Coordinates of C-alpha atoms and ligand atoms in Angstrom, one line a residue:
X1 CA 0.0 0.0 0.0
X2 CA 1.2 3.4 -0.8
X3 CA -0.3 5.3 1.9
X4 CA -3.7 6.1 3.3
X5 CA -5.9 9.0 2.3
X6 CA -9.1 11.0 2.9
X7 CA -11.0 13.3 0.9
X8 CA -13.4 15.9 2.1
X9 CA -15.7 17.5 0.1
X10 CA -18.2 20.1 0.5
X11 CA -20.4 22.0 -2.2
X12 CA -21.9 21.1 -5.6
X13 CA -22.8 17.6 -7.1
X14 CA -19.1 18.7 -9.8
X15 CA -17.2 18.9 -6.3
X16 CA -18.7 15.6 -5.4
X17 CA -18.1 14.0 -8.8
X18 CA -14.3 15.0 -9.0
X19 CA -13.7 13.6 -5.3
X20 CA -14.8 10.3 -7.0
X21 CA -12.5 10.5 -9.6
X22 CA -9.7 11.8 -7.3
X23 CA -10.4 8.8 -5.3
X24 CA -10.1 6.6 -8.3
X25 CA -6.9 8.3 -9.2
X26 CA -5.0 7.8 -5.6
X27 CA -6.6 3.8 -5.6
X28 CA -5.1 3.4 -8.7
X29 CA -1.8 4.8 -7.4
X30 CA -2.2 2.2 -4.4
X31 CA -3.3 4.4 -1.3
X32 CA -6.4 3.4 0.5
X33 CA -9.1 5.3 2.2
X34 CA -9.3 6.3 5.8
X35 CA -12.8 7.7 7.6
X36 CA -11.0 10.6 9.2
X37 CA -8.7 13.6 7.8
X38 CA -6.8 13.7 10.9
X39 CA -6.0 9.8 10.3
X40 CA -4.6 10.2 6.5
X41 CA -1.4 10.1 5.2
X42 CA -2.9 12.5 2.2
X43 CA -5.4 15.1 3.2
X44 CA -7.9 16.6 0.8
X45 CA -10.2 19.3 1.2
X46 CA -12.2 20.0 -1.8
X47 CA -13.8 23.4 -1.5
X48 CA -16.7 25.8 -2.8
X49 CA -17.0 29.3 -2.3
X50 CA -19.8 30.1 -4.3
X51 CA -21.2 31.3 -1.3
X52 CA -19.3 32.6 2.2
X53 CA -21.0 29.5 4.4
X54 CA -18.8 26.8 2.5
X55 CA -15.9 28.9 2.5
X56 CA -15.8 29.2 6.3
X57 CA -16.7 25.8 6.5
X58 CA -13.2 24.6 4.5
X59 CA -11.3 27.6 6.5
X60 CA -12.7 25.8 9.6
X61 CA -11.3 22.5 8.7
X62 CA -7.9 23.3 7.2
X63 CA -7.4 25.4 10.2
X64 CA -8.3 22.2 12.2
X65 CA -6.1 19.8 10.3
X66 CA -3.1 22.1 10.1
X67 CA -2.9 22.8 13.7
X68 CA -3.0 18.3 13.9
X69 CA -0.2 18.6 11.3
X70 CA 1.9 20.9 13.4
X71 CA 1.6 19.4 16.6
X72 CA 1.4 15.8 16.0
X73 CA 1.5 14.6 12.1
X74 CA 4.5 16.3 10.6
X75 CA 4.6 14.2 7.5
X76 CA 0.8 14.8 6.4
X77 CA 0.3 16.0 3.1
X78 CA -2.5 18.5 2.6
X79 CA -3.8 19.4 -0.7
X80 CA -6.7 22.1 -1.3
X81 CA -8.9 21.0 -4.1
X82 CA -11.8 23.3 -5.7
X83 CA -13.3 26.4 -5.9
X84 CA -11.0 28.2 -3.0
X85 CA -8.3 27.8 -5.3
X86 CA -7.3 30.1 -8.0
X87 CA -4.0 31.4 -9.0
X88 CA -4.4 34.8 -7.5
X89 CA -5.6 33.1 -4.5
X90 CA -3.3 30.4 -3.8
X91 CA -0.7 33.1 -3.3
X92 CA -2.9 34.4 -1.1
X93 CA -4.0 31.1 0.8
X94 CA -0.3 29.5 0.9
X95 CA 0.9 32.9 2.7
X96 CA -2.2 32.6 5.5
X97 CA -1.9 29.0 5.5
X98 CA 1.7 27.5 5.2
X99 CA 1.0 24.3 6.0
X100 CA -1.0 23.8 2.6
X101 CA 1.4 21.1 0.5
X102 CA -0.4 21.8 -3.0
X103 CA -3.4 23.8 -4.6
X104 CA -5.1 21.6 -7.2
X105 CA -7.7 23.3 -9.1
X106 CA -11.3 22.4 -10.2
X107 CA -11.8 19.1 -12.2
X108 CA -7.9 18.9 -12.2
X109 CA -5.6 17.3 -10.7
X110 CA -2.3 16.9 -12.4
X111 CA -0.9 19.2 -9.8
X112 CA -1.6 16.9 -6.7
X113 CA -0.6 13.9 -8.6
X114 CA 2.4 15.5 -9.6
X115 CA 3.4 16.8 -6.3
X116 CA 3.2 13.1 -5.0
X117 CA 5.2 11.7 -7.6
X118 CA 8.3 14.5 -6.5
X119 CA 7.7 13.3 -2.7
X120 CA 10.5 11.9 -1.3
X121 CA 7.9 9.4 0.4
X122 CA 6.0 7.9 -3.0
X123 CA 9.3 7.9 -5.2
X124 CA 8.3 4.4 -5.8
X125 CA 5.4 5.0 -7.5
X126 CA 5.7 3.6 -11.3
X127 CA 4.9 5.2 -14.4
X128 CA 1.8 2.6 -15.4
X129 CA 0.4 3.7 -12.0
X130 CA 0.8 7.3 -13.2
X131 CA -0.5 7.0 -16.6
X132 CA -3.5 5.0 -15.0
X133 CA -4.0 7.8 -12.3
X134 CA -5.6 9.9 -14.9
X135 CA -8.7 12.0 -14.5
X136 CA -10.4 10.6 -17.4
X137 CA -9.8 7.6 -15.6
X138 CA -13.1 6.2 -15.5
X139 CA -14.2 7.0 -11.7
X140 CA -15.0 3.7 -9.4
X141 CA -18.4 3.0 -7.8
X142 CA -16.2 2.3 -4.4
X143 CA -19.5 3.5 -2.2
X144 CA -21.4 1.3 -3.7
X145 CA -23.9 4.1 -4.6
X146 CA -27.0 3.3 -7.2
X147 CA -26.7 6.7 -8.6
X148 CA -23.7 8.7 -9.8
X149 CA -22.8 12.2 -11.3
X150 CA -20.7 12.1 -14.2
X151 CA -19.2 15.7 -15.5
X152 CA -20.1 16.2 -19.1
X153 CA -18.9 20.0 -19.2
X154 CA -16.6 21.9 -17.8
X155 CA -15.9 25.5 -16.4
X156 CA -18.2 28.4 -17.3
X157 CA -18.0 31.4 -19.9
X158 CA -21.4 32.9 -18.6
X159 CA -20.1 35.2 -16.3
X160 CA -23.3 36.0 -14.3
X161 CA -22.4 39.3 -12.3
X162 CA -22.5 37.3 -9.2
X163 CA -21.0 34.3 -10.0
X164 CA -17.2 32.6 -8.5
X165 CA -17.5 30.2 -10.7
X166 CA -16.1 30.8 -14.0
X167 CA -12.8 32.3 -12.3
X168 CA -12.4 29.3 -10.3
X169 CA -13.5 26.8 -12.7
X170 CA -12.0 28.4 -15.9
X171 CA -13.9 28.5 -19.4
X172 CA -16.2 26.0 -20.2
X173 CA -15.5 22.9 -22.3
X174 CA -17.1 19.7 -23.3
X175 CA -15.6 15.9 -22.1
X176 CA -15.2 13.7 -25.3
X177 CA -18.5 12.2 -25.8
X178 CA -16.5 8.3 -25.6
X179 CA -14.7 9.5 -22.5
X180 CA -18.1 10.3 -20.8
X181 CA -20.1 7.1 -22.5
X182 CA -16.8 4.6 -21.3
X183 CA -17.2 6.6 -17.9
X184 CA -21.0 5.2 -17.7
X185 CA -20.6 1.8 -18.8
X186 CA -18.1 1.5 -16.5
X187 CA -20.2 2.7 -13.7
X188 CA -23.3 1.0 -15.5
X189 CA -20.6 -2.4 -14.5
X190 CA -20.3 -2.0 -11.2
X191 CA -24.0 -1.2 -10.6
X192 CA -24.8 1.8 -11.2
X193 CA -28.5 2.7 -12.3
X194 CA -28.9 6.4 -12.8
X195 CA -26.6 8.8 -14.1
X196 CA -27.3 12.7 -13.8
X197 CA -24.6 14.4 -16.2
X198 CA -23.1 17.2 -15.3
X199 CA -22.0 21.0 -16.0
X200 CA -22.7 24.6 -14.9
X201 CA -24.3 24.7 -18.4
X202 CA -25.2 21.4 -19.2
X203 CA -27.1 21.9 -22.0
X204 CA -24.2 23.8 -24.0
X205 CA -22.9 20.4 -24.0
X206 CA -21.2 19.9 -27.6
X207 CA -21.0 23.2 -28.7
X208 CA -16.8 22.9 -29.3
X209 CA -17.4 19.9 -30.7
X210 CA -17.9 18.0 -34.3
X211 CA -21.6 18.7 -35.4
X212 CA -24.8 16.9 -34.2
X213 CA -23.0 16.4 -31.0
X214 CA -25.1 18.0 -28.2
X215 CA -27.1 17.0 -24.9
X216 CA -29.8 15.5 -26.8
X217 CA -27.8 13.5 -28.7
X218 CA -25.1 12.5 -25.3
X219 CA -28.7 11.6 -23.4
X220 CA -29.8 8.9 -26.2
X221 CA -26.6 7.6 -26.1
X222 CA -25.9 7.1 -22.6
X223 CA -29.8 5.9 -22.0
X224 CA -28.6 3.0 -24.9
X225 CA -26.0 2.0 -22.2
X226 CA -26.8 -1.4 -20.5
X227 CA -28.0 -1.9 -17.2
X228 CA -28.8 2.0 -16.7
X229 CA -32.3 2.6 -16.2
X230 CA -32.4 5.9 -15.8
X231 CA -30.9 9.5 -17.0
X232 CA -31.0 13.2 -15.4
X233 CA -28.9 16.2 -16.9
X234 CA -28.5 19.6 -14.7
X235 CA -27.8 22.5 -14.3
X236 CA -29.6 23.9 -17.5
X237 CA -29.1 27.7 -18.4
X238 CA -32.2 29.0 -19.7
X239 CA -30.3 30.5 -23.0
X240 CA -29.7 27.2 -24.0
X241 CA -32.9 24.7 -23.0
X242 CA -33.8 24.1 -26.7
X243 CA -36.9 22.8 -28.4
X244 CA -34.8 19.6 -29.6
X245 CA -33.2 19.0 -25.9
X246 CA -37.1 19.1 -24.3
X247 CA -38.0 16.6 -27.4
X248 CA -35.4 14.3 -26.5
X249 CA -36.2 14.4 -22.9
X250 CA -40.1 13.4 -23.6
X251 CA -39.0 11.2 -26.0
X252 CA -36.8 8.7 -24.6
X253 CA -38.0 6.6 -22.1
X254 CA -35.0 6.3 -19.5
X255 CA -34.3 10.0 -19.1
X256 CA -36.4 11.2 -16.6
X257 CA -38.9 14.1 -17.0
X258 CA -36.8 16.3 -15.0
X259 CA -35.5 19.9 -15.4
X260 CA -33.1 21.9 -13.5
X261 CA -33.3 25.7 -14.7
X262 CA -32.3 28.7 -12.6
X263 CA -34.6 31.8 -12.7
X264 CA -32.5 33.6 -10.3
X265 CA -35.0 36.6 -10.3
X266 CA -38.2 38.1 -11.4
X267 CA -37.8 41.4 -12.8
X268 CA -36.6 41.8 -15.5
X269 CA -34.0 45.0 -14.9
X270 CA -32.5 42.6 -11.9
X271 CA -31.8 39.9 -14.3
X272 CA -30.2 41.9 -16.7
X273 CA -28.3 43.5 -14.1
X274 CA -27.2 39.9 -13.2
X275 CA -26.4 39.1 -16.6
X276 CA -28.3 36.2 -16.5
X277 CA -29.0 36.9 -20.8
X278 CA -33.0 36.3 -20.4
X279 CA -35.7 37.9 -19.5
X280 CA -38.9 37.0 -17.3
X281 CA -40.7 36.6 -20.5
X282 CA -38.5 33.7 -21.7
X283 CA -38.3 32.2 -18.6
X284 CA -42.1 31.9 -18.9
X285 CA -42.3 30.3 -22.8
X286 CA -39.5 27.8 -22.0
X287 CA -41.6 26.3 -18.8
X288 CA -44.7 27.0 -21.0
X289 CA -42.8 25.0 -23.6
X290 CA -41.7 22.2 -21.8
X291 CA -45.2 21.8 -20.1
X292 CA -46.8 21.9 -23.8
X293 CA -44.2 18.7 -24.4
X294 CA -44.2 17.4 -21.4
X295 CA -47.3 18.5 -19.4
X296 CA -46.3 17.0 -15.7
X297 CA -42.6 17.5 -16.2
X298 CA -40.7 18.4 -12.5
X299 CA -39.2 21.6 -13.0
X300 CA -36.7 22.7 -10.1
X301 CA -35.0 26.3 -9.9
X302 CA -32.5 28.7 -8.0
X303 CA -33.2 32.1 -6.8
X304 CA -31.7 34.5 -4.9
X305 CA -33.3 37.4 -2.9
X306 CA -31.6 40.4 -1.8
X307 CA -29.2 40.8 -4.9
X308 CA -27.8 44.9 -4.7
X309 CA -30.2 47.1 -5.9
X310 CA -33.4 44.8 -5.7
X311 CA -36.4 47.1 -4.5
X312 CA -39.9 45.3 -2.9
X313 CA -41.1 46.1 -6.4
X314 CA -38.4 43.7 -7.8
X315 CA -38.8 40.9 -4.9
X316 CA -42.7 41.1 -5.8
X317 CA -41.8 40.2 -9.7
X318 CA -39.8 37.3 -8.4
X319 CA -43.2 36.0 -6.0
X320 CA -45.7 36.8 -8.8
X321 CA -43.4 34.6 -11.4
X322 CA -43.2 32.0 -8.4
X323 CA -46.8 32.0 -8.0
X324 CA -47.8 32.0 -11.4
X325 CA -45.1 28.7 -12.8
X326 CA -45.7 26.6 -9.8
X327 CA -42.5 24.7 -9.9
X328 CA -41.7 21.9 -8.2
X329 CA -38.3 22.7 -6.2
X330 CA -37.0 26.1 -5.3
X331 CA -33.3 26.3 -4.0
X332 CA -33.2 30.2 -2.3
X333 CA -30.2 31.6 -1.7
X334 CA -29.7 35.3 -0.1
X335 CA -27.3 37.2 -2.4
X336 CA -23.5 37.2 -1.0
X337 CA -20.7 39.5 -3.1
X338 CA -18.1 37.0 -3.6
X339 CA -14.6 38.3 -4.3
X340 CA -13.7 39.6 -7.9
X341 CA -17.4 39.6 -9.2
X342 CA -18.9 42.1 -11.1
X343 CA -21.4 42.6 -8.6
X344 CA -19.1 42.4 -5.5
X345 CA -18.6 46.2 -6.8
X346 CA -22.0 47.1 -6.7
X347 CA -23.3 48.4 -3.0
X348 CA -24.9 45.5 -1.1
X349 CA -27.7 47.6 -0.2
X350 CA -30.1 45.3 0.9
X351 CA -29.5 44.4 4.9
X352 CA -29.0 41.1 6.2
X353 CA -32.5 41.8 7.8
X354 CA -34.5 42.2 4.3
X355 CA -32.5 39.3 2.8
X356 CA -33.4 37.0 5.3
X357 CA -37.4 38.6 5.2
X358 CA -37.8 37.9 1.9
X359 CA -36.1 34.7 2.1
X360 CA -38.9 33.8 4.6
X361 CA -41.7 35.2 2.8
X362 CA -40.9 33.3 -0.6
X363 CA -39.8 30.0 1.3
X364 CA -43.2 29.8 2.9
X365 CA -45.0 30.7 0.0
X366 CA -43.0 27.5 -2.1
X367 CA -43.4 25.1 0.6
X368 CA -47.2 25.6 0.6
X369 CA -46.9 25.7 -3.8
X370 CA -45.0 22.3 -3.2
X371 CA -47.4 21.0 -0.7
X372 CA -50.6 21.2 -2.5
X373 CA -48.5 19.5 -5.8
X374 CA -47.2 17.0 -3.7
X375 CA -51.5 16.0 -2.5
X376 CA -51.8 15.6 -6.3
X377 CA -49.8 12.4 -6.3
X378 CA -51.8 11.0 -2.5
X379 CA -53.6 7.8 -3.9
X380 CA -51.2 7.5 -6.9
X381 CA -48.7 4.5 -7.7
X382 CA -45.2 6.0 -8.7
X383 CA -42.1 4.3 -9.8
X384 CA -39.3 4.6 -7.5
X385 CA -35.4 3.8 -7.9
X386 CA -34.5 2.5 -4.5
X387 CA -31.1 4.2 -3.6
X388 CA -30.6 3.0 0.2
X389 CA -31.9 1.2 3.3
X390 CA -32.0 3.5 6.4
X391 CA -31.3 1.2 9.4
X392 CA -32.4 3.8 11.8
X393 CA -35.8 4.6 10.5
X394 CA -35.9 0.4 8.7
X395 CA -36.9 2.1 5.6
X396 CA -35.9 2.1 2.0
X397 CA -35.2 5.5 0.4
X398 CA -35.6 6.1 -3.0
X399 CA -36.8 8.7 -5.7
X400 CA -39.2 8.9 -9.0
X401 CA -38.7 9.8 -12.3
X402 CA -39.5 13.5 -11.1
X403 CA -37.1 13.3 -8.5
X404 CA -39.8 13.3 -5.6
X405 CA -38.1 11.6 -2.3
X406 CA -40.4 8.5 -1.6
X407 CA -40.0 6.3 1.7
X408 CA -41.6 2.8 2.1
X409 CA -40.6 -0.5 4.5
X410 CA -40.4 -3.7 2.9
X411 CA -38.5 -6.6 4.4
X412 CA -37.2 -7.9 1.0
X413 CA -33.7 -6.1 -0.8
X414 CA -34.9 -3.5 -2.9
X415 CA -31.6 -2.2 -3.7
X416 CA -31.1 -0.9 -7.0
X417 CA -34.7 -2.0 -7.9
X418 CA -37.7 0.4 -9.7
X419 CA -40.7 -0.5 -7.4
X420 CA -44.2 0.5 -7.8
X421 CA -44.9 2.5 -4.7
X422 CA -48.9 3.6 -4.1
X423 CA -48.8 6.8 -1.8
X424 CA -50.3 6.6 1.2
X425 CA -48.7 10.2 2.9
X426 CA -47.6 13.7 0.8
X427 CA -45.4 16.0 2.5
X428 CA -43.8 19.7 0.7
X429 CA -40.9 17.7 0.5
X430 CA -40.9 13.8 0.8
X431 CA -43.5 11.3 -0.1
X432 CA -44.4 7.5 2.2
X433 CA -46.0 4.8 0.6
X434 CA -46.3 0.7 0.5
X435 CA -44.6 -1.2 -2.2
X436 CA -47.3 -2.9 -4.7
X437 CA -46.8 -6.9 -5.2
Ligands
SF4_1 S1 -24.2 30.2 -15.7 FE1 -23.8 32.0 -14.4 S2 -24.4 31.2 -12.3 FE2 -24.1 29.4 -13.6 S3 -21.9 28.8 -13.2 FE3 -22.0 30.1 -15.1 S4 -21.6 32.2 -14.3 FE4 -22.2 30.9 -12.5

């Protein structure tokens, strides 16, 4: 054995996705896992920032594990991973936090592999470990998970006025459409079921790549894939949710009628401020033309209150459009600047107060939206893909094709199975129901 390692991770499904490969990457190098940070050889923290709660979060930890470093595990590597690091501020970071071995950014990690491979400790390491330690590597199912998030693009070129992202994760760019189709068979191999492909835009998919290749076409392909039963894509940029991609979706069976599309706001001069490249009025025709398609398609979204400059009259746009779609999921966030954004120069004028207020106001208002959905489907028999047992509560957890969390007990291994559930109890967030014969 090489040496022993842990990865933590924090932050979006792509932070979560390129821990797995990581972790694919070091196996195939010979270390092995350890439950604890403080116990590993090779110490990961793999970061987000996009808002200032993760951030602290990572600051918290690697604070943590460099004062165990320093006082009683001198030889412990630690490596920051993600969002925290960008070339300005892993200056920055190695000056506050000396301790730090190596920065490895976003979705790449040629410079931790690299760094072990001039360490006096893993100088054994031999060059078919190193060219198998690759990040296309396909990643491993070591969790024994029934779902798994495969990256399809990478980076971001949007720029939203808010967003970290694209000067963390660079400019975006598409994975080879075999790399991404070996990735799921091999996942489909060791047992995986449903995939959910990934990028900040997902749907630009294929755009610097040879013609006809594109979401639609990557989603047929990977639902041909044996032994997967089902298919998701997020996030989707509303620029780029096309007519053919909606198609697709309602007309292949395994990917599920499921949408993940960021409003961000109502009104129409905050969205422009954002440079979100929409207005309220396409919003509107691309749900309207999903729903025409697809009339019972799950539609999810992001918005964020309190961005600088947003009046009542604004936040009222963004309830009225609320009120009048009816989505299915609403992620809120209150607006944060985050360094070197466009909007981190405008005056955060709205207080912590009125963020939180209006965060309130349209949280309640979505949680009673999604509750009176949610007694539409009371009586009804849904398929669900059964993801995990929970010992505690001696339930099985598992979701539908619309991503709605369903519970039900069953004393046979449902595993990895699509059951027929009839539910018997509909909550705003989570459904309970019995299994049918
Ligand atoms: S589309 Fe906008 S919000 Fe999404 S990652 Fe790109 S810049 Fe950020």
């Amino acid at each position: 054995m090489t040496g022993t390692y842990h990865i933590w991770t924090i932050g979006c499904q792509m932070n979560e996705a390129d821990s797995r490969h990581l972790a694919s990457q070091l196996e195939a190098l010979g270390f092995s896992e350890t439950n604890r940070a403080e116990d590993a050889d090779l110490a990961v923290l793999n970061t987000c920032v996009v808002r200032q709660q993760p951030e602290d979060k990572a600051v918290r930890k690697l604070t943590s594990l460099g004062g165990i470093k320093g006082s009683r595990r001198p030889g412990m590597i630690i490596a920051l991973m993600g969002c925290m690091v960008g070339k300005r501020e892993a200056e920055d970071l190695a000056e506050q936090f000396p301790f730090i071995d190596v920065f490895t950014a976003p979705s790449q990690t040629d410079a931790l592999i690299e760094y072990l491979l001039q360490h006096d400790a893993y100088s054994h390491l031999n060059k078919v470990q190193v060219e198998l330690a690759d990040y296309r590597l396909p990643a491993v199912n070591r969790d024994k998970a029934i779902t798994a998030f495969v990256p399809v693009t990478l980076g971001c070129s949007h720029v939203c006025s808010y967003c970290i992202i694209p000067y963390r994760r660079g400019p975006d760019r598409s994975r080879k459409p075999e790399e991404v189709l070996d990735e799921v068979r091999s996942l489909a191999a060791q047992g995986i079921k449903e995939v959910n492909l990934l990028g900040q835009i997902v749907d630009r998919y294929g755009f610097d790549l040879e013609e006809g290749i594109n979401l639609a076409w990557l989603l047929k392909e990977v639902a041909k894939v044996d032994g997967i039963l089902r298919v998701r894509f997020l996030t989707s940029h509303p620029a780029y949710m096309d007519e053919e991609l909606i198609r697709t979706v309602a007309e292949t069976e395994k990917v599920c009628p499921y949408f993940e599309i960021p409003f961000q706001a109502g009104s129409d001069r905050i969205l422009e401020s954002m440079r979100r490249g929409y207005t309220q009025a396409d919003y509107r025709d691309i749900v309207s033309n999903i729903r025409r398609w697809i009339p019972d398609a799950s539609i999810n979204t992001d918005v964020i209150v309190g961005y600088p400059g947003e009046s009542e009259e604004d936040f009222l746009e963004t309830m009225n459009l609320t009120e009048e779609l009816r989505l299915d999921m609403h992620h809120i966030a209150k607006y944060s600047p985050r360094p070197r954004t466009l909007s981190a120069k405008m005056k955060d004028d709205v207080s912590t107060e009125e963020k939180e207020r209006r965060r309130t106001v349209l949280d309640e208002r979505v949680t009673k939206i999604n509750a009176e959905k949610s007694q539409k489907i009371l009586g009804e028999t849904v398929e669900v893909l059964v993801e995990e047992f929970q010992e505690k509560k001696n339930r099985w957890r598992g979701r539908t094709p619309h991503n709605k969390l369903v519970f039900f007990e069953d004393d046979a291994n449902r595993l990895g199975q699509l059951v027929s559930v009839k539910i018997e109890w509909a909550g705003p967030f989570s459904l309970i129901g019995v299994p049918l014969a």
